[in-house]
mmCIF file of C-alpha atoms in Angstrom:
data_model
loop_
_atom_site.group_PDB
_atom_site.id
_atom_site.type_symbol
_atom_site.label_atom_id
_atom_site.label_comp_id
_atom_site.label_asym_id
_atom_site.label_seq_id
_atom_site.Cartn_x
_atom_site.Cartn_y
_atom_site.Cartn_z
ATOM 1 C CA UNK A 1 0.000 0.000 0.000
ATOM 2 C CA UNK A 2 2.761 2.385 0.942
ATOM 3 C CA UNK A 3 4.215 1.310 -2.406
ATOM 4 C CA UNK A 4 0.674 2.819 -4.774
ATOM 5 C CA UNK A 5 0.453 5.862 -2.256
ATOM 6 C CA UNK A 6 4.368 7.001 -3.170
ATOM 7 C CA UNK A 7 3.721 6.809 -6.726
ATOM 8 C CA UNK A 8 -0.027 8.576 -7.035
ATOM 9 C CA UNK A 9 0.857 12.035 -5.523
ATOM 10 C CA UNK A 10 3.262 13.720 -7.472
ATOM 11 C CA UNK A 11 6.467 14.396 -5.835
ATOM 12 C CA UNK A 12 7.971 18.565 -6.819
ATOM 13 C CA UNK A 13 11.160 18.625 -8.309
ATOM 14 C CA UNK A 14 14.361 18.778 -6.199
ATOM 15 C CA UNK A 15 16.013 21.379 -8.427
ATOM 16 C CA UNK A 16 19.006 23.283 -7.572
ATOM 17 C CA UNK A 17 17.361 26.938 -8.973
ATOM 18 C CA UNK A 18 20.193 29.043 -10.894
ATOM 19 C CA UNK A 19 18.685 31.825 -11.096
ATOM 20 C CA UNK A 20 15.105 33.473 -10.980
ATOM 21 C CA UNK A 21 12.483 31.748 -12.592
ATOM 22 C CA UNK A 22 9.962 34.056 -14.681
ATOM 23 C CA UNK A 23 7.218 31.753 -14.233
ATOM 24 C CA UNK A 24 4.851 31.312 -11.057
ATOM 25 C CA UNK A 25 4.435 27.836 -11.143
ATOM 26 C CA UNK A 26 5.550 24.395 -9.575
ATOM 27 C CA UNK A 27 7.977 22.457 -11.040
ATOM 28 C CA UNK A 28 7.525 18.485 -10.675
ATOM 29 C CA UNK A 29 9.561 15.441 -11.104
ATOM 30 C CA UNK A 30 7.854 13.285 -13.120
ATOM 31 C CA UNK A 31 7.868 9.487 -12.741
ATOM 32 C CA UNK A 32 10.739 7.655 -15.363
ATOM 33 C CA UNK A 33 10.688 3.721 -16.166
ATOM 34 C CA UNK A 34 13.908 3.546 -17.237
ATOM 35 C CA UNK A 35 14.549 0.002 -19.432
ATOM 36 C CA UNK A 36 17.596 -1.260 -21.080
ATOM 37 C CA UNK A 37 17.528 -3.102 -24.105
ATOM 38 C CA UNK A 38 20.414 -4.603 -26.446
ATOM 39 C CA UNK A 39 20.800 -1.763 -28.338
ATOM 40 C CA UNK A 40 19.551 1.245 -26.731
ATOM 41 C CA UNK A 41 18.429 2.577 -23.441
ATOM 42 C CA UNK A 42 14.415 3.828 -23.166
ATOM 43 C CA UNK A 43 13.540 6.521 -20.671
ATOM 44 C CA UNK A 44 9.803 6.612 -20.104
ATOM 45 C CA UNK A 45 8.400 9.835 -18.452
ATOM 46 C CA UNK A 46 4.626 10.441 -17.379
ATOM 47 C CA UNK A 47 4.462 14.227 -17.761
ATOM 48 C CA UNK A 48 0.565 14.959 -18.195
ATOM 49 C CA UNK A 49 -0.249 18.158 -20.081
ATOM 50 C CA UNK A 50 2.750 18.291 -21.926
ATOM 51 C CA UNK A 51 3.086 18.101 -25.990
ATOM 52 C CA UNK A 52 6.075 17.799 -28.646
ATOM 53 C CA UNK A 53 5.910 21.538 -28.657
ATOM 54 C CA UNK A 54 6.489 22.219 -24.796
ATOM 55 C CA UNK A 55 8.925 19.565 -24.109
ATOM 56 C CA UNK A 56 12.876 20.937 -24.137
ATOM 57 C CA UNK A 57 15.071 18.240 -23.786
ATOM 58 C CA UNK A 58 18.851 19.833 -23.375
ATOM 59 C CA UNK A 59 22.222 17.600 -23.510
ATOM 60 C CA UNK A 60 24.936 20.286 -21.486
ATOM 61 C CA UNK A 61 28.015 18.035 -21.172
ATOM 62 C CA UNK A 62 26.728 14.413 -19.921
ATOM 63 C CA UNK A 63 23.493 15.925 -17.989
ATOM 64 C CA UNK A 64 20.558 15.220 -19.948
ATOM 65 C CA UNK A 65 17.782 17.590 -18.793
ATOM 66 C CA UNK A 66 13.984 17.327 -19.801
ATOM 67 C CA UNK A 67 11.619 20.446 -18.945
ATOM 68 C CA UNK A 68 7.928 20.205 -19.872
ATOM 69 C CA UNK A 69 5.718 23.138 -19.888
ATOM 70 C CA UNK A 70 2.115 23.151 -18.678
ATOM 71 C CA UNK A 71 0.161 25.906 -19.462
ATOM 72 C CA UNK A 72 -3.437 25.242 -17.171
ATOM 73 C CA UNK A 73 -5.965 23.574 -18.731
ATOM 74 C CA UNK A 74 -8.712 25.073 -16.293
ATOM 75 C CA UNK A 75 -12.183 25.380 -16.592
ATOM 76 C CA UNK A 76 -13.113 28.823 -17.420
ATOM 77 C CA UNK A 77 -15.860 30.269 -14.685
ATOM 78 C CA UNK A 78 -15.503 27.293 -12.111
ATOM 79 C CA UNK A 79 -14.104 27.048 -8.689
ATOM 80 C CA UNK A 80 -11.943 24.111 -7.360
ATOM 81 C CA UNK A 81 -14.302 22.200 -5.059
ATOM 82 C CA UNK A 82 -11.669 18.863 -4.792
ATOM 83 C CA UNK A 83 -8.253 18.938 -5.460
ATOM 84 C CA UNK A 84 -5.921 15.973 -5.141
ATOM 85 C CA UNK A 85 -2.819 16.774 -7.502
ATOM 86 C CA UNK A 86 -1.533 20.190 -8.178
ATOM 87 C CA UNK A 87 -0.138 21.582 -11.581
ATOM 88 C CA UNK A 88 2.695 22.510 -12.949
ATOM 89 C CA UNK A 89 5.730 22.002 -14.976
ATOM 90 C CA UNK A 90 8.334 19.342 -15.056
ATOM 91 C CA UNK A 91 12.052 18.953 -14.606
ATOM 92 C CA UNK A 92 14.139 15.772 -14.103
ATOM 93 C CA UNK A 93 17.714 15.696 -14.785
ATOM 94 C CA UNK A 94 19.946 12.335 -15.592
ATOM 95 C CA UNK A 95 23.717 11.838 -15.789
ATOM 96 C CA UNK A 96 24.215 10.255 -19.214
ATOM 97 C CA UNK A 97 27.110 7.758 -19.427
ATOM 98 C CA UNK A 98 29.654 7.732 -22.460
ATOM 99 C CA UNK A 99 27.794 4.522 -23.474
ATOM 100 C CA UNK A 100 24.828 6.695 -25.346
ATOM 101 C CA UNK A 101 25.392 7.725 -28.797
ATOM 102 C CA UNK A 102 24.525 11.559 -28.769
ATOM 103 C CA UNK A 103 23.807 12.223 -31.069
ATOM 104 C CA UNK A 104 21.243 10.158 -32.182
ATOM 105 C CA UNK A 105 19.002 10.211 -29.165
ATOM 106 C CA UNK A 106 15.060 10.485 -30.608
ATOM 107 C CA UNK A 107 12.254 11.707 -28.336
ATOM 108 C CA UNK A 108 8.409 11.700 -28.747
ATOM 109 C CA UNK A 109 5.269 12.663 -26.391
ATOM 110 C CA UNK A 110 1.790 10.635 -27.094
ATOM 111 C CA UNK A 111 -0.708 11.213 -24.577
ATOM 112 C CA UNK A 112 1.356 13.157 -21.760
ATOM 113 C CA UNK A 113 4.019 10.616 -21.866
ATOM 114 C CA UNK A 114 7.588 11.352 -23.008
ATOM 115 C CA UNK A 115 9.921 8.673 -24.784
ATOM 116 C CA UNK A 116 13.151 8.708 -25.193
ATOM 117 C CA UNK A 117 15.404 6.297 -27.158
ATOM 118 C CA UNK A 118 18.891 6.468 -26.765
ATOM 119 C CA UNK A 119 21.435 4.374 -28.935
ATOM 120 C CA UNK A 120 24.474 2.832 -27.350
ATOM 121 C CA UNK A 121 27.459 4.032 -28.954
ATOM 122 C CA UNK A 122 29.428 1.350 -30.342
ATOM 123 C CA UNK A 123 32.067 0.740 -27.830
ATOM 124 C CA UNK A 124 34.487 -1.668 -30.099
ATOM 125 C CA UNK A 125 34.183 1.170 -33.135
ATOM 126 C CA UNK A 126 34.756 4.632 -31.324
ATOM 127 C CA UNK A 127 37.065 2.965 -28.095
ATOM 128 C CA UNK A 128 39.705 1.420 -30.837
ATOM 129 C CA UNK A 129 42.894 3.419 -31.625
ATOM 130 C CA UNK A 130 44.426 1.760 -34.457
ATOM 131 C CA UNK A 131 48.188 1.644 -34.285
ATOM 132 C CA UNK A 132 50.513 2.231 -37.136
ATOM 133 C CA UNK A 133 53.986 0.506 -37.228
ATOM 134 C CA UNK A 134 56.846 2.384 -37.477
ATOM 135 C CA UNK A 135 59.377 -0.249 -36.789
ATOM 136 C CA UNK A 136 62.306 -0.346 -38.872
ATOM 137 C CA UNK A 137 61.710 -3.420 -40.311
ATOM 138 C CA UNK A 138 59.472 -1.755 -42.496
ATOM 139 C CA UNK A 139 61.315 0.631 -43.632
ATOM 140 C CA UNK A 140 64.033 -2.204 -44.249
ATOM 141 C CA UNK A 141 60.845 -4.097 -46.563
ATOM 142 C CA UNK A 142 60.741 -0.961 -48.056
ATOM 143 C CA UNK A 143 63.827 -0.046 -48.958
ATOM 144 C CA UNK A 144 64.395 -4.421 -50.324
ATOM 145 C CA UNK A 145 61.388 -4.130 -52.409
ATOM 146 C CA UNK A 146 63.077 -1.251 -54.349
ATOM 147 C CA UNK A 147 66.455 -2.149 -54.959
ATOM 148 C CA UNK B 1 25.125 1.251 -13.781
ATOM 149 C CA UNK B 2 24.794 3.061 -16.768
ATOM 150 C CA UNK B 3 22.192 5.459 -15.014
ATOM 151 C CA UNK B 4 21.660 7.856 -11.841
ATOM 152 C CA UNK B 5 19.538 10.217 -11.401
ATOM 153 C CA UNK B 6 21.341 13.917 -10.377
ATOM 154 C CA UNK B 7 19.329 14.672 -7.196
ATOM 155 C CA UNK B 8 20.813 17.397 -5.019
ATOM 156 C CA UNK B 9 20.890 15.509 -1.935
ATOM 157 C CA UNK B 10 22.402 12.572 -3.402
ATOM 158 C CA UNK B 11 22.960 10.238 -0.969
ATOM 159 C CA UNK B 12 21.195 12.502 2.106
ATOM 160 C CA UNK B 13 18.553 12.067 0.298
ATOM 161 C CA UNK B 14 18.356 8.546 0.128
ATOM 162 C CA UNK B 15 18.520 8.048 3.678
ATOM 163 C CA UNK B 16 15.495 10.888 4.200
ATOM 164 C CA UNK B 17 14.034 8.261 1.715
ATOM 165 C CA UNK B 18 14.290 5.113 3.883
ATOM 166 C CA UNK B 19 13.079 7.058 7.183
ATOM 167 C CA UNK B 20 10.330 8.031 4.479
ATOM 168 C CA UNK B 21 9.770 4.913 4.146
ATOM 169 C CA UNK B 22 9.678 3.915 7.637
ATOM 170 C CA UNK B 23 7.038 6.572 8.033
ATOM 171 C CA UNK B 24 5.130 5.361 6.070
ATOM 172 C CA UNK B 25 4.723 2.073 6.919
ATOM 173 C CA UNK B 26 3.983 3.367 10.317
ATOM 174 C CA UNK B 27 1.091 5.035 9.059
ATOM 175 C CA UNK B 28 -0.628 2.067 8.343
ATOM 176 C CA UNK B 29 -2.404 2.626 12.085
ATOM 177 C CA UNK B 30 -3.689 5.491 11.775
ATOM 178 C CA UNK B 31 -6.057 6.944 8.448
ATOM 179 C CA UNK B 32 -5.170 5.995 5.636
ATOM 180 C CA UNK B 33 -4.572 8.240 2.727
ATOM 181 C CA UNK B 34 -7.527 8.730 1.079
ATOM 182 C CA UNK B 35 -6.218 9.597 -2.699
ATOM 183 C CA UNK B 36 -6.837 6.913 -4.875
ATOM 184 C CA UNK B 37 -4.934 6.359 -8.302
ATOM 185 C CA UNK B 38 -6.082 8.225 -10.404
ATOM 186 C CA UNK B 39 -5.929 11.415 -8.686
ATOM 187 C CA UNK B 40 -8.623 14.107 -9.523
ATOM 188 C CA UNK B 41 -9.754 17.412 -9.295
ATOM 189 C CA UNK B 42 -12.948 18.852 -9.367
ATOM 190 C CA UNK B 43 -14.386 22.432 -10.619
ATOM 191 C CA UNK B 44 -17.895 23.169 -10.081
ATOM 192 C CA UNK B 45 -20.011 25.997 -11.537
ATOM 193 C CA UNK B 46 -23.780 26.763 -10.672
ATOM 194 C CA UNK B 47 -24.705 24.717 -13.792
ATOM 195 C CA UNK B 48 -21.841 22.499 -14.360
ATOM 196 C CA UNK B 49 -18.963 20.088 -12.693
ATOM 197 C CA UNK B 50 -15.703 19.396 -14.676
ATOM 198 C CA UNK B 51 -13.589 16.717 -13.419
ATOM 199 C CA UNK B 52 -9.951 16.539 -14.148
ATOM 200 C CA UNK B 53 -7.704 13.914 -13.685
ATOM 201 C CA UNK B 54 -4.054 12.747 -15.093
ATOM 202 C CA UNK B 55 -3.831 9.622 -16.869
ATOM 203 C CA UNK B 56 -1.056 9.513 -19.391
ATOM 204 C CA UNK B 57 -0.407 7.073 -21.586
ATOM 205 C CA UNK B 58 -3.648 5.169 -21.352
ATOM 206 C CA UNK B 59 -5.621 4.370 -24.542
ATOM 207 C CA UNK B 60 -8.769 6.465 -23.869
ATOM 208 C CA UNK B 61 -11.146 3.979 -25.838
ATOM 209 C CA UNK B 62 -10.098 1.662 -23.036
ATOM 210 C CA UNK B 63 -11.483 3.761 -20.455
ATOM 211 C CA UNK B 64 -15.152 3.445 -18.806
ATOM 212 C CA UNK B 65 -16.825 6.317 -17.612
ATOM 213 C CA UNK B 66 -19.675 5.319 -15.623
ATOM 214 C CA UNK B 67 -22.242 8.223 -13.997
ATOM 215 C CA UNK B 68 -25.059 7.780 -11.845
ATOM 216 C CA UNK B 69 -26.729 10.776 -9.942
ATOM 217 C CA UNK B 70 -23.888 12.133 -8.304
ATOM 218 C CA UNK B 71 -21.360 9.415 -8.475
ATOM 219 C CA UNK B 72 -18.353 9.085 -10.599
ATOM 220 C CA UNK B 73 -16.590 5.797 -11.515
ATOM 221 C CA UNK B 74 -13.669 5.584 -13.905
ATOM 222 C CA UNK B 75 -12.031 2.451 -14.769
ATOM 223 C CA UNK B 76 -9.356 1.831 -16.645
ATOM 224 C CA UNK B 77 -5.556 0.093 -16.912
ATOM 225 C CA UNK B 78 -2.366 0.942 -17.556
ATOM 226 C CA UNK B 79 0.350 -2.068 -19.031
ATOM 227 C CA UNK B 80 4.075 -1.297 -18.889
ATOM 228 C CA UNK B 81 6.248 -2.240 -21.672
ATOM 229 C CA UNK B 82 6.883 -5.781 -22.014
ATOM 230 C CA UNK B 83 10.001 -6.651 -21.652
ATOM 231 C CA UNK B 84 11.800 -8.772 -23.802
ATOM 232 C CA UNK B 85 15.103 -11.210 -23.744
ATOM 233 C CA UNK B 86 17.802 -9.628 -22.369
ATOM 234 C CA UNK B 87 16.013 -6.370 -21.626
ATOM 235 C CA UNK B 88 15.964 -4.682 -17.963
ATOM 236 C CA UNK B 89 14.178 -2.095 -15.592
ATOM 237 C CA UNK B 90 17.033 0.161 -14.316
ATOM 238 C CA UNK B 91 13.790 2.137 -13.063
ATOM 239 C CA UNK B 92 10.169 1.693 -12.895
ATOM 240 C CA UNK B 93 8.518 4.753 -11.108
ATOM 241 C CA UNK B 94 5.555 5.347 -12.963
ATOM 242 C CA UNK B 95 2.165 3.711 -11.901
ATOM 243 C CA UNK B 96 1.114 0.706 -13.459
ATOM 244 C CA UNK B 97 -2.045 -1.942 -13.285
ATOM 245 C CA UNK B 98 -6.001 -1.788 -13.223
ATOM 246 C CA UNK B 99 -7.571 1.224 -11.141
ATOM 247 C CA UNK B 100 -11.000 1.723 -10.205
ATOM 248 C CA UNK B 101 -12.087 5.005 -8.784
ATOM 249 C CA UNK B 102 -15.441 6.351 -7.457
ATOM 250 C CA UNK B 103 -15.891 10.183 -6.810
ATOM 251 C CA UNK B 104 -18.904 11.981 -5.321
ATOM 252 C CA UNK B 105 -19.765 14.899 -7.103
ATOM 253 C CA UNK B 106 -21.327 18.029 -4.920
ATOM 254 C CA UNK B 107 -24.407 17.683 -6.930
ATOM 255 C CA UNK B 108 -26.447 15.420 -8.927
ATOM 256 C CA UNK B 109 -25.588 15.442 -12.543
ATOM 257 C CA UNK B 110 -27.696 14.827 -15.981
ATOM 258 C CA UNK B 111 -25.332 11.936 -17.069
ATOM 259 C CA UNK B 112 -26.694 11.818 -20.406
ATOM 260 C CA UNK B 113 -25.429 15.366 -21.647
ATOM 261 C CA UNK B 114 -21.877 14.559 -20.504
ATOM 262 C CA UNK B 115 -18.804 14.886 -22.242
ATOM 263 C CA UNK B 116 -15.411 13.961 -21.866
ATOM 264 C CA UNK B 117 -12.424 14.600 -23.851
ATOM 265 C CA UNK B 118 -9.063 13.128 -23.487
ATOM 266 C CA UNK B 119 -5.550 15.503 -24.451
ATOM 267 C CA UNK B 120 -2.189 14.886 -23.787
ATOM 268 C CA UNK B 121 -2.702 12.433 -21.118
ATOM 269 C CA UNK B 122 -5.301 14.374 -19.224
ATOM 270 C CA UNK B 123 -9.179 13.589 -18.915
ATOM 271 C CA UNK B 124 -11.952 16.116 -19.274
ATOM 272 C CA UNK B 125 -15.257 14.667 -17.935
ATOM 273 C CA UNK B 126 -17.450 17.825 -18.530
ATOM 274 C CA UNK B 127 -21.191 16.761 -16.719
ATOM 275 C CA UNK B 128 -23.898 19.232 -16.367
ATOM 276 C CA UNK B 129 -25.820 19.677 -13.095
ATOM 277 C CA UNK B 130 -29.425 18.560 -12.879
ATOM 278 C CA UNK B 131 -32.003 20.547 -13.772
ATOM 279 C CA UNK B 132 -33.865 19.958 -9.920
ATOM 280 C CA UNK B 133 -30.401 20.684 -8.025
ATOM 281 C CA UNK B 134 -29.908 24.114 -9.719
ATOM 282 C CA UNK B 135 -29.958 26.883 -7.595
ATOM 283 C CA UNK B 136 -32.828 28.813 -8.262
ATOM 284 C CA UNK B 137 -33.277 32.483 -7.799
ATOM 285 C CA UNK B 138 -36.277 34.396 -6.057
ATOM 286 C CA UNK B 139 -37.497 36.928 -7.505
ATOM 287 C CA UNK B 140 -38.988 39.613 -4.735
ATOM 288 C CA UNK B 141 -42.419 40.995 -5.234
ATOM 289 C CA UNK B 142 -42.853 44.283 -4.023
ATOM 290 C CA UNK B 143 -46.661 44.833 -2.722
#
C-alpha cells in the first residue's frame, strides 16, 4: 500500500534553482521507467499536459535535462471544489554515461508521456585506436622491395 | 550502472528516503490516505462540474466512464512495456495496473449530456448539473 500511495501524488522537483524563474508555477519530477535493451536505453516519463511543442530536452556536457511546460488547462468560470494533484511544470535531470550515442538520441510525447530512445554508442568502433607501425623493419621491406 | 539520477541531496537524500519509508509504513495505524490512483480534481459551476484527472499514456477507448446521480466511476488500466530477452528495468517509477475510482460529485448530474475529452494524457469529464439541483433564484415581489 505504501508502495501505490508514493507513486499517485506527485512528488515537486528537487532542483538546484540558478537563477530566478519568470514563471509562477511548480515544477515536478515526473515518474521515469527507465529500461535497457540490447541496443539502446528507453527513458519513459509520465508528464501529463505536456506536448512535442512544450517539451525541451537539453544535452549540457553528460546531464541530460527534460523540462515540460504546462500551461493550465482550467475550466473557465468554475471554482476548485476537490483537489488531489496540483499543476505545474516538469524537470528531471539524468547523468548520461559515455555509453549513449549523442547524437542520435530520438524523443516523442503521445498522450502526456515522453519517450526517449537512446542508442548505445558502439564501444568496439569509437574505443579502438588503431596503431601504425613504425618499426624499422618496415622501412628495411621498403627499402628491399626497391632495390 | 549506466544510469543515476542527479538529485541534489544525493545520498542525504536517500537516507530521508528510507526514514520516508519507515514513516510510512507506520502510518498504516492510523487513516489511511484517502487519494486513490487516479488522482482528480474537481471544478464546479452553478450549472456544471468538470472533473480533471491525469492519466497519461492510457488508450482512452479503453477507459469506462460510468455516472449515476452524483457518483463518478472511472475504470481503466495501464500495461508497462513488455520486456523482452535480455532487456531490464534500471527504473520503474511510474504507476502501473487496473484502477477503479469512485468520486462523489457536490451535486447530482444529468449523465446523459456529458462529455469527456481526453488531451495529452489528461481527462476532461465535462457533466452538467441537474435541472432539480440548480440553484434557483427568487425573484422579490414588491406589494
Amino acid at each position: 500500500m505504501s508502495e501505490t500511495e508514493r507513486e499517485i501524488q506527485k512528488k515537486e522537483a528537487e532542483t538546484l534553482e540558478t537563477g530566478e524563474r519568470t514563471r509562477a508555477c511548480r515544477i515536478y519530477s515526473p515518474y521515469v521507467d527507465i529500461i535497457e535493451r540490447q541496443q539502446d536505453i528507453v527513458v519513459i516519463a509520465d508528464m501529463p499536459g505536456v506536448d512535442e511543442n512544450s517539451v525541451d530536452i537539453t544535452l549540457e556536457k553528460n546531464v541530460l535535462t527534460i523540462y515540460g511546460r504546462v500551461d493550465a488547462d482550467t475550466p473557465i468560470n468554475h471554482r476548485l471544489s476537490l483537489s488531489e494533484y496540483g499543476m505545474g511544470d516538469y524537470q528531471r535531470a539524468f547523468t548520461l554515461s559515455d555509453e549513449v550515442d549523442r547524437d542520435k538520441i530520438q524523443a516523442t510525447v503521445k498522450n502526456g508521456v515522453l519517450k526517449l530512445v537512446m542508442p548505445k554508442a558502439e564501444l568496439a568502433e569509437t574505443r579502438k585506436i588503431p596503431i601504425k607501425a613504425e618499426g624499422v623493419g618496415g622501412l628495411m621491406n621498403l627499402n628491399l622491395s626497391h632495390s | 550502472m549506466l544510469w543515476s539520477a542527479t538529485d541534489s541531496f544525493g545520498r542525504v537524500f536517500d537516507t530521508l528516503r528510507e526514514l520516508e519509508g519507515i514513516r510510512r509504513s507506520l502510518r498504516r495505524f492510523d487513516v489511511p490516505s484517502t487519494v486513490e490512483f487516479p488522482a482528480m480534481n474537481v471544478w464546479v459551476s452553478d450549472d456544471n462540474a468538470v472533473v480533471t484527472t491525469e492519466i497519461p499514456g492510457i488508450d482512452p477507448s479503453a477507459l469506462e466512464i460510468s455516472v449515476i446521480k452524483d457518483s463518478l466511476t472511472l475504470r481503466g488500466s495501464r500495461q508497462t512495456e513488455e520486456l523482452k530477452e535480455g532487456e531490464s528495468y534500471h527504473r520503474r517509477e511510474r504507476w502501473h495496473g487496473q484502477f477503479t475510482k469512485t468520486l462523489e460529485l457536490p451535486f447530482d448530474v444529468e449523465s446523459r449530456k456529458g462529455e469527456a475529452r481526453f488531451s495529452k494524457g489528461v481527462l476532461y469529464i465535462s457533466l452538467p448539473r441537474a435541472e432539480a439541483e440548480k440553484p434557483r433564484k427568487i425573484s422579490v415581489k414588491s406589494e
